[in-house]
Structure formats: structure tokens, C-alpha cells
PDB file of C-alpha atoms in Angstrom:
ATOM      1  CA  MET A   1       6.498  13.714 -21.790  1.00  0.00           C
ATOM      2  CA  SER A   2       9.761  12.878 -20.041  1.00  0.00           C
ATOM      3  CA  ALA A   3       9.731  11.942 -16.366  1.00  0.00           C
ATOM      4  CA  PRO A   4      10.657  14.728 -13.904  1.00  0.00           C
ATOM      5  CA  LYS A   5      14.182  14.676 -12.513  1.00  0.00           C
ATOM      6  CA  ARG A   6      14.663  12.763  -9.294  1.00  0.00           C
ATOM      7  CA  GLN A   7      15.503  14.548  -6.073  1.00  0.00           C
ATOM      8  CA  LYS A   8      18.348  13.852  -3.677  1.00  0.00           C
ATOM      9  CA  SER A   9      17.316  12.701  -0.223  1.00  0.00           C
ATOM     10  CA  SER A  10      17.745  14.885   2.824  1.00  0.00           C
ATOM     11  CA  LYS A  11      20.761  12.813   3.870  1.00  0.00           C
ATOM     12  CA  ASP A  12      22.215  13.189   0.354  1.00  0.00           C
ATOM     13  CA  VAL A  13      22.262   9.409  -0.109  1.00  0.00           C
ATOM     14  CA  PRO A  14      19.762   7.264  -1.963  1.00  0.00           C
ATOM     15  CA  TYR A  15      17.026   5.445  -0.118  1.00  0.00           C
ATOM     16  CA  GLU A  16      17.413   1.669  -0.214  1.00  0.00           C
ATOM     17  CA  LEU A  17      14.230  -0.418  -0.290  1.00  0.00           C
ATOM     18  CA  ILE A  18      14.783  -4.026   0.704  1.00  0.00           C
ATOM     19  CA  TYR A  19      11.857  -6.177  -0.400  1.00  0.00           C
ATOM     20  CA  TRP A  20      10.958  -9.422  -2.124  1.00  0.00           C
ATOM     21  CA  PRO A  21      11.109  -9.587  -5.918  1.00  0.00           C
ATOM     22  CA  GLY A  22       8.149 -10.790  -7.951  1.00  0.00           C
ATOM     23  CA  ILE A  23       5.250  -9.214  -6.032  1.00  0.00           C
ATOM     24  CA  PRO A  24       4.178  -5.621  -5.316  1.00  0.00           C
ATOM     25  CA  GLY A  25       3.344  -6.577  -1.720  1.00  0.00           C
ATOM     26  CA  ARG A  26       3.664  -4.179   1.198  1.00  0.00           C
ATOM     27  CA  GLY A  27       6.775  -2.695  -0.360  1.00  0.00           C
ATOM     28  CA  GLU A  28       4.595  -1.109  -3.029  1.00  0.00           C
ATOM     29  CA  HIS A  29       3.390   1.549  -0.597  1.00  0.00           C
ATOM     30  CA  VAL A  30       6.989   2.623  -0.067  1.00  0.00           C
ATOM     31  CA  ARG A  31       7.707   2.588  -3.808  1.00  0.00           C
ATOM     32  CA  LEU A  32       4.709   4.794  -4.570  1.00  0.00           C
ATOM     33  CA  ALA A  33       5.858   7.405  -2.040  1.00  0.00           C
ATOM     34  CA  LEU A  34       9.390   7.418  -3.418  1.00  0.00           C
ATOM     35  CA  GLU A  35       8.175   7.537  -7.015  1.00  0.00           C
ATOM     36  CA  GLU A  36       5.681  10.353  -6.412  1.00  0.00           C
ATOM     37  CA  ALA A  37       8.406  12.426  -4.748  1.00  0.00           C
ATOM     38  CA  GLY A  38      10.932  11.704  -7.489  1.00  0.00           C
ATOM     39  CA  ALA A  39      13.370  10.459  -4.871  1.00  0.00           C
ATOM     40  CA  THR A  40      16.556   8.585  -5.725  1.00  0.00           C
ATOM     41  CA  TYR A  41      16.295   5.002  -4.469  1.00  0.00           C
ATOM     42  CA  THR A  42      17.404   1.452  -5.076  1.00  0.00           C
ATOM     43  CA  ASP A  43      15.112  -1.573  -4.848  1.00  0.00           C
ATOM     44  CA  THR A  44      16.307  -5.124  -4.235  1.00  0.00           C
ATOM     45  CA  ALA A  45      13.343  -6.345  -6.281  1.00  0.00           C
ATOM     46  CA  GLN A  46      15.049  -4.833  -9.326  1.00  0.00           C
ATOM     47  CA  ILE A  47      18.583  -6.016  -8.542  1.00  0.00           C
ATOM     48  CA  GLU A  48      20.112  -9.347  -9.530  1.00  0.00           C
ATOM     49  CA  LYS A  49      20.271 -11.570  -6.440  1.00  0.00           C
ATOM     50  CA  GLY A  50      18.513  -8.846  -4.494  1.00  0.00           C
ATOM     51  CA  VAL A  51      16.642 -11.535  -2.615  1.00  0.00           C
ATOM     52  CA  ASP A  52      19.944 -12.400  -0.930  1.00  0.00           C
ATOM     53  CA  GLN A  53      19.871  -9.002   0.771  1.00  0.00           C
ATOM     54  CA  VAL A  54      16.345  -9.674   2.018  1.00  0.00           C
ATOM     55  CA  MET A  55      17.329 -13.073   3.374  1.00  0.00           C
ATOM     56  CA  ALA A  56      20.416 -11.661   5.093  1.00  0.00           C
ATOM     57  CA  GLN A  57      18.313  -9.061   6.908  1.00  0.00           C
ATOM     58  CA  ILE A  58      15.733 -11.542   8.220  1.00  0.00           C
ATOM     59  CA  ALA A  59      18.150 -14.393   8.973  1.00  0.00           C
ATOM     60  CA  GLU A  60      18.030 -15.753  12.524  1.00  0.00           C
ATOM     61  CA  SER A  61      21.772 -15.070  12.758  1.00  0.00           C
ATOM     62  CA  ASN A  62      21.232 -11.323  12.224  1.00  0.00           C
ATOM     63  CA  VAL A  63      21.282  -9.458  15.549  1.00  0.00           C
ATOM     64  CA  GLY A  64      21.449  -5.971  14.025  1.00  0.00           C
ATOM     65  CA  ASP A  65      24.276  -3.493  14.367  1.00  0.00           C
ATOM     66  CA  ASP A  66      25.422  -0.831  16.829  1.00  0.00           C
ATOM     67  CA  LEU A  67      22.489   1.452  15.974  1.00  0.00           C
ATOM     68  CA  ASN A  68      19.704  -0.706  14.582  1.00  0.00           C
ATOM     69  CA  PRO A  69      17.879  -3.794  15.840  1.00  0.00           C
ATOM     70  CA  PRO A  70      17.340  -6.522  13.250  1.00  0.00           C
ATOM     71  CA  PRO A  71      14.104  -6.350  11.246  1.00  0.00           C
ATOM     72  CA  LEU A  72      11.639  -9.211  11.476  1.00  0.00           C
ATOM     73  CA  ALA A  73      10.382  -8.977   7.902  1.00  0.00           C
ATOM     74  CA  PRO A  74      10.429  -6.715   4.846  1.00  0.00           C
ATOM     75  CA  PRO A  75       9.739  -4.071   3.707  1.00  0.00           C
ATOM     76  CA  ILE A  76      12.933  -2.618   5.110  1.00  0.00           C
ATOM     77  CA  LEU A  77      14.308   0.846   4.419  1.00  0.00           C
ATOM     78  CA  ARG A  78      17.947   1.817   4.731  1.00  0.00           C
ATOM     79  CA  HIS A  79      18.788   5.506   4.646  1.00  0.00           C
ATOM     80  CA  GLY A  80      22.345   6.323   5.554  1.00  0.00           C
ATOM     81  CA  ASP A  81      23.004   4.651   8.901  1.00  0.00           C
ATOM     82  CA  LEU A  82      19.282   4.203   9.624  1.00  0.00           C
ATOM     83  CA  LEU A  83      17.588   0.834   9.095  1.00  0.00           C
ATOM     84  CA  ILE A  84      13.847   0.562   9.799  1.00  0.00           C
ATOM     85  CA  SER A  85      11.010  -1.806   8.925  1.00  0.00           C
ATOM     86  CA  GLN A  86       7.190  -1.994   8.979  1.00  0.00           C
ATOM     87  CA  THR A  87       5.327  -0.265   6.135  1.00  0.00           C
ATOM     88  CA  PRO A  88       3.541   2.444   8.170  1.00  0.00           C
ATOM     89  CA  ASN A  89       6.705   3.151  10.158  1.00  0.00           C
ATOM     90  CA  ILE A  90       8.696   3.635   6.955  1.00  0.00           C
ATOM     91  CA  LEU A  91       5.999   5.948   5.584  1.00  0.00           C
ATOM     92  CA  LEU A  92       5.968   7.885   8.855  1.00  0.00           C
ATOM     93  CA  TYR A  93       9.689   8.503   8.324  1.00  0.00           C
ATOM     94  CA  LEU A  94       9.462   9.272   4.613  1.00  0.00           C
ATOM     95  CA  GLY A  95       6.328  11.431   4.649  1.00  0.00           C
ATOM     96  CA  PRO A  96       7.868  14.670   6.003  1.00  0.00           C
ATOM     97  CA  ARG A  97      11.108  14.167   4.073  1.00  0.00           C
ATOM     98  CA  LEU A  98       9.339  13.678   0.757  1.00  0.00           C
ATOM     99  CA  GLY A  99       6.791  16.453   1.216  1.00  0.00           C
ATOM    100  CA  LEU A 100       3.932  13.966   1.512  1.00  0.00           C
ATOM    101  CA  VAL A 101       2.418  15.510   4.651  1.00  0.00           C
ATOM    102  CA  PRO A 102       1.750  19.151   5.501  1.00  0.00           C
ATOM    103  CA  PRO A 103       4.855  20.653   7.149  1.00  0.00           C
ATOM    104  CA  GLU A 104       5.170  20.676  10.911  1.00  0.00           C
ATOM    105  CA  ASP A 105       4.827  24.470  11.077  1.00  0.00           C
ATOM    106  CA  ASP A 106       1.576  24.511   9.067  1.00  0.00           C
ATOM    107  CA  GLU A 107      -0.758  26.242  11.517  1.00  0.00           C
ATOM    108  CA  GLU A 108      -3.841  25.400   9.464  1.00  0.00           C
ATOM    109  CA  HIS A 109      -3.109  21.677   9.757  1.00  0.00           C
ATOM    110  CA  PRO A 110      -1.594  21.070  13.208  1.00  0.00           C
ATOM    111  CA  ASP A 111      -0.203  17.611  13.966  1.00  0.00           C
ATOM    112  CA  ALA A 112      -0.944  16.601  10.377  1.00  0.00           C
ATOM    113  CA  LEU A 113       1.526  13.716  10.377  1.00  0.00           C
ATOM    114  CA  TYR A 114      -0.457  11.778  12.964  1.00  0.00           C
ATOM    115  CA  LYS A 115      -3.755  12.339  11.168  1.00  0.00           C
ATOM    116  CA  VAL A 116      -2.288  11.229   7.867  1.00  0.00           C
ATOM    117  CA  ASN A 117      -0.729   8.220   9.563  1.00  0.00           C
ATOM    118  CA  ALA A 118      -4.067   7.202  11.080  1.00  0.00           C
ATOM    119  CA  LEU A 119      -5.694   7.298   7.641  1.00  0.00           C
ATOM    120  CA  ALA A 120      -2.907   5.190   6.152  1.00  0.00           C
ATOM    121  CA  LEU A 121      -3.121   2.669   8.995  1.00  0.00           C
ATOM    122  CA  THR A 122      -6.881   2.349   8.519  1.00  0.00           C
ATOM    123  CA  ALA A 123      -6.496   1.672   4.794  1.00  0.00           C
ATOM    124  CA  LEU A 124      -3.816  -0.925   5.477  1.00  0.00           C
ATOM    125  CA  ASP A 125      -5.970  -2.603   8.123  1.00  0.00           C
ATOM    126  CA  GLY A 126      -9.144  -2.929   6.083  1.00  0.00           C
ATOM    127  CA  LEU A 127      -8.070  -3.051   2.462  1.00  0.00           C
ATOM    128  CA  SER A 128      -4.714  -4.813   2.723  1.00  0.00           C
ATOM    129  CA  ASN A 129      -4.478  -6.982   5.839  1.00  0.00           C
ATOM    130  CA  GLU A 130      -8.092  -8.119   5.647  1.00  0.00           C
ATOM    131  CA  VAL A 131      -7.803  -8.837   1.923  1.00  0.00           C
ATOM    132  CA  HIS A 132      -4.779 -11.026   2.631  1.00  0.00           C
ATOM    133  CA  ASP A 133      -6.732 -12.858   5.313  1.00  0.00           C
ATOM    134  CA  CYS A 134      -9.432 -13.702   2.789  1.00  0.00           C
ATOM    135  CA  HIS A 135      -7.131 -16.238   1.116  1.00  0.00           C
ATOM    136  CA  HIS A 136      -5.245 -17.149   4.298  1.00  0.00           C
ATOM    137  CA  PRO A 137      -7.841 -16.957   7.093  1.00  0.00           C
ATOM    138  CA  ILE A 138      -6.348 -19.689   9.280  1.00  0.00           C
ATOM    139  CA  ALA A 139      -2.573 -19.480   8.969  1.00  0.00           C
ATOM    140  CA  SER A 140      -0.027 -17.887   6.643  1.00  0.00           C
ATOM    141  CA  SER A 141       2.063 -21.033   6.952  1.00  0.00           C
ATOM    142  CA  LEU A 142      -0.643 -23.134   5.273  1.00  0.00           C
ATOM    143  CA  TYR A 143      -1.287 -23.303   1.555  1.00  0.00           C
ATOM    144  CA  TYR A 144      -4.435 -21.657   0.248  1.00  0.00           C
ATOM    145  CA  GLU A 145      -5.639 -25.094  -0.824  1.00  0.00           C
ATOM    146  CA  ASP A 146      -5.534 -26.208   2.817  1.00  0.00           C
ATOM    147  CA  GLN A 147      -8.035 -23.514   3.853  1.00  0.00           C
ATOM    148  CA  LYS A 148     -10.296 -23.059   0.823  1.00  0.00           C
ATOM    149  CA  VAL A 149     -13.559 -23.618   2.676  1.00  0.00           C
ATOM    150  CA  GLU A 150     -12.639 -21.068   5.317  1.00  0.00           C
ATOM    151  CA  SER A 151     -11.390 -18.682   2.622  1.00  0.00           C
ATOM    152  CA  GLU A 152     -14.745 -18.724   0.869  1.00  0.00           C
ATOM    153  CA  ARG A 153     -16.555 -17.966   4.102  1.00  0.00           C
ATOM    154  CA  LYS A 154     -14.131 -15.186   4.983  1.00  0.00           C
ATOM    155  CA  SER A 155     -14.300 -13.654   1.495  1.00  0.00           C
ATOM    156  CA  LYS A 156     -18.091 -13.649   1.459  1.00  0.00           C
ATOM    157  CA  ASP A 157     -18.147 -11.812   4.789  1.00  0.00           C
ATOM    158  CA  PHE A 158     -15.483  -9.365   3.575  1.00  0.00           C
ATOM    159  CA  VAL A 159     -17.500  -8.485   0.483  1.00  0.00           C
ATOM    160  CA  ASP A 160     -20.796  -8.245   2.357  1.00  0.00           C
ATOM    161  CA  ASN A 161     -19.626  -6.392   5.458  1.00  0.00           C
ATOM    162  CA  ARG A 162     -16.024  -5.287   5.683  1.00  0.00           C
ATOM    163  CA  LEU A 163     -15.493  -3.877   2.197  1.00  0.00           C
ATOM    164  CA  PRO A 164     -18.486  -1.498   2.334  1.00  0.00           C
ATOM    165  CA  LYS A 165     -17.496  -0.510   5.877  1.00  0.00           C
ATOM    166  CA  PHE A 166     -14.021   0.653   4.838  1.00  0.00           C
ATOM    167  CA  LEU A 167     -15.030   2.157   1.495  1.00  0.00           C
ATOM    168  CA  GLY A 168     -17.827   3.956   3.303  1.00  0.00           C
ATOM    169  CA  TYR A 169     -15.441   5.259   5.945  1.00  0.00           C
ATOM    170  CA  PHE A 170     -13.106   6.804   3.369  1.00  0.00           C
ATOM    171  CA  GLU A 171     -16.067   8.240   1.479  1.00  0.00           C
ATOM    172  CA  ARG A 172     -17.048  10.027   4.713  1.00  0.00           C
ATOM    173  CA  VAL A 173     -13.496  11.259   5.243  1.00  0.00           C
ATOM    174  CA  LEU A 174     -13.431  12.701   1.741  1.00  0.00           C
ATOM    175  CA  GLN A 175     -16.723  14.500   2.321  1.00  0.00           C
ATOM    176  CA  GLY A 176     -15.505  16.046   5.589  1.00  0.00           C
ATOM    177  CA  LYS A 177     -14.122  19.563   6.027  1.00  0.00           C
ATOM    178  CA  ALA A 178     -10.695  18.312   7.117  1.00  0.00           C
ATOM    179  CA  SER A 179     -10.261  16.772   3.667  1.00  0.00           C
ATOM    180  CA  GLY A 180     -10.037  20.260   2.203  1.00  0.00           C
ATOM    181  CA  GLU A 181     -10.296  21.222  -1.439  1.00  0.00           C
ATOM    182  CA  GLY A 182      -9.660  18.660  -4.160  1.00  0.00           C
ATOM    183  CA  PRO A 183      -9.831  14.881  -4.144  1.00  0.00           C
ATOM    184  CA  TRP A 184      -7.447  14.243  -1.225  1.00  0.00           C
ATOM    185  CA  LEU A 185      -7.974  12.732   2.227  1.00  0.00           C
ATOM    186  CA  TYR A 186      -6.474  15.505   4.325  1.00  0.00           C
ATOM    187  CA  GLY A 187      -5.557  19.170   4.099  1.00  0.00           C
ATOM    188  CA  GLY A 188      -6.430  19.728   0.458  1.00  0.00           C
ATOM    189  CA  GLN A 189      -3.147  18.215  -0.724  1.00  0.00           C
ATOM    190  CA  LEU A 190      -1.767  14.835  -1.735  1.00  0.00           C
ATOM    191  CA  THR A 191      -0.303  12.903   1.204  1.00  0.00           C
ATOM    192  CA  TYR A 192       1.094   9.439   1.534  1.00  0.00           C
ATOM    193  CA  ALA A 193      -2.285   8.300   2.892  1.00  0.00           C
ATOM    194  CA  ASP A 194      -3.749   8.981  -0.564  1.00  0.00           C
ATOM    195  CA  LEU A 195      -1.058   6.813  -2.134  1.00  0.00           C
ATOM    196  CA  VAL A 196      -1.752   4.036   0.367  1.00  0.00           C
ATOM    197  CA  LEU A 197      -5.481   4.179  -0.307  1.00  0.00           C
ATOM    198  CA  PHE A 198      -4.821   4.132  -4.057  1.00  0.00           C
ATOM    199  CA  GLN A 199      -2.733   0.967  -3.807  1.00  0.00           C
ATOM    200  CA  CYS A 200      -5.229  -0.694  -1.473  1.00  0.00           C
ATOM    201  CA  VAL A 201      -8.117   0.060  -3.825  1.00  0.00           C
ATOM    202  CA  ASP A 202      -6.080  -1.067  -6.831  1.00  0.00           C
ATOM    203  CA  GLY A 203      -5.210  -4.381  -5.218  1.00  0.00           C
ATOM    204  CA  THR A 204      -8.747  -4.967  -4.012  1.00  0.00           C
ATOM    205  CA  LYS A 205     -10.021  -4.274  -7.540  1.00  0.00           C
ATOM    206  CA  TYR A 206      -7.730  -7.081  -8.697  1.00  0.00           C
ATOM    207  CA  ALA A 207      -8.726  -9.564  -5.990  1.00  0.00           C
ATOM    208  CA  PHE A 208     -12.466  -8.850  -5.794  1.00  0.00           C
ATOM    209  CA  ARG A 209     -13.433  -7.798  -9.297  1.00  0.00           C
ATOM    210  CA  LYS A 210     -17.189  -8.286  -9.053  1.00  0.00           C
ATOM    211  CA  ALA A 211     -17.526  -6.539  -5.703  1.00  0.00           C
ATOM    212  CA  MET A 212     -15.383  -3.561  -6.683  1.00  0.00           C
ATOM    213  CA  THR A 213     -17.113  -3.173 -10.046  1.00  0.00           C
ATOM    214  CA  ALA A 214     -20.469  -3.147  -8.253  1.00  0.00           C
ATOM    215  CA  ALA A 215     -19.157  -0.692  -5.646  1.00  0.00           C
ATOM    216  CA  GLU A 216     -18.003   1.704  -8.348  1.00  0.00           C
ATOM    217  CA  LYS A 217     -21.259   1.454 -10.315  1.00  0.00           C
ATOM    218  CA  SER A 218     -23.335   2.028  -7.166  1.00  0.00           C
ATOM    219  CA  GLY A 219     -22.178   5.636  -6.893  1.00  0.00           C
ATOM    220  CA  LYS A 220     -21.883   5.271  -3.111  1.00  0.00           C
ATOM    221  CA  TYR A 221     -18.123   5.732  -3.165  1.00  0.00           C
ATOM    222  CA  ALA A 222     -17.729   8.397  -5.836  1.00  0.00           C
ATOM    223  CA  HIS A 223     -15.150  10.380  -3.860  1.00  0.00           C
ATOM    224  CA  VAL A 224     -13.010   7.286  -3.274  1.00  0.00           C
ATOM    225  CA  ILE A 225     -13.020   6.492  -6.997  1.00  0.00           C
ATOM    226  CA  LYS A 226     -12.200  10.124  -7.788  1.00  0.00           C
ATOM    227  CA  LEU A 227      -9.173   9.949  -5.480  1.00  0.00           C
ATOM    228  CA  TYR A 228      -8.080   6.659  -7.076  1.00  0.00           C
ATOM    229  CA  ASP A 229      -8.273   8.180 -10.556  1.00  0.00           C
ATOM    230  CA  ALA A 230      -6.515  11.383  -9.447  1.00  0.00           C
ATOM    231  CA  VAL A 231      -3.530   9.450  -8.069  1.00  0.00           C
ATOM    232  CA  LYS A 232      -3.356   7.307 -11.197  1.00  0.00           C
ATOM    233  CA  GLU A 233      -3.177  10.420 -13.377  1.00  0.00           C
ATOM    234  CA  ARG A 234      -0.290  12.105 -11.545  1.00  0.00           C
ATOM    235  CA  PRO A 235       2.677  12.352 -13.961  1.00  0.00           C
ATOM    236  CA  ARG A 236       5.247  10.483 -11.895  1.00  0.00           C
ATOM    237  CA  ILE A 237       2.763   7.801 -10.838  1.00  0.00           C
ATOM    238  CA  GLN A 238       1.537   7.430 -14.410  1.00  0.00           C
ATOM    239  CA  GLU A 239       5.109   6.943 -15.617  1.00  0.00           C
ATOM    240  CA  TYR A 240       5.847   4.475 -12.838  1.00  0.00           C
ATOM    241  CA  LEU A 241       2.726   2.370 -13.451  1.00  0.00           C
ATOM    242  CA  ALA A 242       3.684   2.024 -17.108  1.00  0.00           C
ATOM    243  CA  SER A 243       7.275   1.020 -16.284  1.00  0.00           C
ATOM    244  CA  LYS A 244       8.838  -2.344 -15.516  1.00  0.00           C
ATOM    245  CA  ARG A 245       9.451  -1.140 -11.958  1.00  0.00           C
ATOM    246  CA  ARG A 246       5.737  -1.720 -11.271  1.00  0.00           C
ATOM    247  CA  GLN A 247       5.401  -5.442 -10.624  1.00  0.00           C
ATOM    248  CA  GLU A 248       2.320  -7.439 -11.500  1.00  0.00           C
ATOM    249  CA  TYR A 249       0.012  -8.946  -8.907  1.00  0.00           C
ATOM    250  CA  SER A 250       0.628 -12.657  -8.417  1.00  0.00           C
ATOM    251  CA  MET A 251       0.924 -14.595  -5.156  1.00  0.00           C
ATOM    252  CA  GLY A 252       1.258 -11.743  -2.694  1.00  0.00           C
ATOM    253  CA  ILE A 253      -1.367  -9.912  -0.663  1.00  0.00           C
ATOM    254  CA  TYR A 254      -3.702  -9.399  -3.608  1.00  0.00           C
ATOM    255  CA  ARG A 255      -4.519 -12.655  -5.393  1.00  0.00           C
ATOM    256  CA  TYR A 256      -7.330 -13.597  -7.713  1.00  0.00           C
ATOM    257  CA  TYR A 257      -9.257 -16.807  -7.105  1.00  0.00           C
ATOM    258  CA  GLN A 258     -12.439 -17.183  -9.113  1.00  0.00           C
ATOM    259  CA  GLU A 259     -14.135 -19.058  -6.291  1.00  0.00           C
ATOM    260  CA  LEU A 260     -13.517 -16.112  -3.931  1.00  0.00           C
ATOM    261  CA  ASP A 261     -14.725 -13.472  -6.385  1.00  0.00           C
ATOM    262  CA  PHE A 262     -18.024 -12.724  -4.701  1.00  0.00           C
ATOM    263  CA  GLY A 263     -20.277  -9.894  -5.821  1.00  0.00           C
ATOM    264  CA  PRO A 264     -23.211  -8.376  -3.964  1.00  0.00           C
ATOM    265  CA  GLU A 265     -25.351 -11.292  -5.161  1.00  0.00           C
ATOM    266  CA  GLY A 266     -22.749 -13.962  -4.498  1.00  0.00           C
ATOM    267  CA  ARG A 267     -20.540 -15.513  -7.179  1.00  0.00           C
ATOM    268  CA  ASP A 268     -23.127 -15.452  -9.994  1.00  0.00           C
TER     269      ASP A 268
END
């Protein structure tokens, strides 16, 4: 089956994603939204010497332009004369434009954007930021090898306490009335929060294989797994995941270290 045609953006110019090559990273949440919507976009991760654009944006010499302050770090989105950064901020901008939140005039789902944003922020907090901190619990500027002991302690606590807390939270959300019909987090329709949760679960499955396998087999998080599978089966997402545009996990947020791969019974 051929991929659906891509849509023009509301400003009639392509979106430009500025992010590091070689890792899915935080930019992956932006990619998934753009891919699901069939939006036209460019990605510095797929462009020769694209990293030069990233470095130019975050250089200490960059003071921004007449309209935009300089970004601190990628992901960065350029759309026409707009330049913004921070993953949830970019998604907050893209969500209404890509049809990934209920429309503003939807009386059945008032203020939906803020509810969807809260769900996305929660997923990023618990299943992205905290996963990163498992292999860098002291400082991002240090090598993993310089904090291995602390990483093991952090990872064990994450698997024992934090992972079930966040999976359990989203299981409750999916069982609530506000979730609506179907496998989605809010309003009975796919939103960008679902895409964020998908990517967070996917990355955590890579980093903590024993814990996530046990979580799935337990049956405690059946609705979360159903959402994960439903996103994965969407035609545009399915095509994207099979393409070279989807980068493999390596040394980004989601890393695999055998010594950190704790299960419910430890590493055995």
C-alpha cells in the first residue's frame, strides 16, 4: 500500500526540524506528529552536513533575530518566520495545525489542548527524562562509565517504583471516561499525547527489556499496550517505522546497558 500524500502546512511552507543526526532523541516526538499528519517537512538529521545547522543555532554567538530569541538546544522547529524550541512547546504549536488535538470549538472537549499537553508532559517526565537519568543520574557532562554505580541504583529504583507509577497512571487515564471510545488517551481520538506515549513506551522497552516484558505479561497495563499497538499499526506510522527516516536507538535518551536491565526480581 502506498503512503498517503503529504499535506501542505497552514503557512504553505514546509516545517523544518532541526535536530541531531544519529539518534531518535527528543526530536522523534516531533517527527511522529509530522509523519502521522502527512505534513511536508525537512529534517537536518537526514541532510548532509545537517549537524552544521544544529550547531549554528546553539552557538554562543547566536543571539537570535528580530522576531525569535536563540534556542538553547534542539529540537528546534522553523515554520516560516517562526523559530521555537523545546519538545512540548513544539508539539503545542503543531497539535492544532496538524489535527492532533480536538478543535478549539469542540464543545464536547473544551480546552482540549491543555489536557492533551498535560498528558504529553507527564509521559515525557516519567518515561523519557527519568529514563535518561537512569544512565546519567549525576551529570550529563560525565560519561556513563563515571557514574555506573549510581546508575545501577537509579535504574533499580526506576524499575521498582517509578516505572509502575507512570504505567499505572496512564492505565488509569485510559480507563477513565475522558479517554472516550477507542484506545486513545483523550476524547476518543488520536492526539499527539498518544504519539508521545507510544515513543516513550517504545524507548523504555528498548532500555529496560526485562521490566517492560514483565509489565506487559502482568496484564496490569493492558490499555497502555493496546494504545502502543494501535499507534504502531496506523498506516503512516507503520510506513515511517519501516523507513530509513526512523533512526535506531544508540547513545541518546534510550540506551541499553545489560547491567541496568533490571526486572521485577533484579537482573536475574
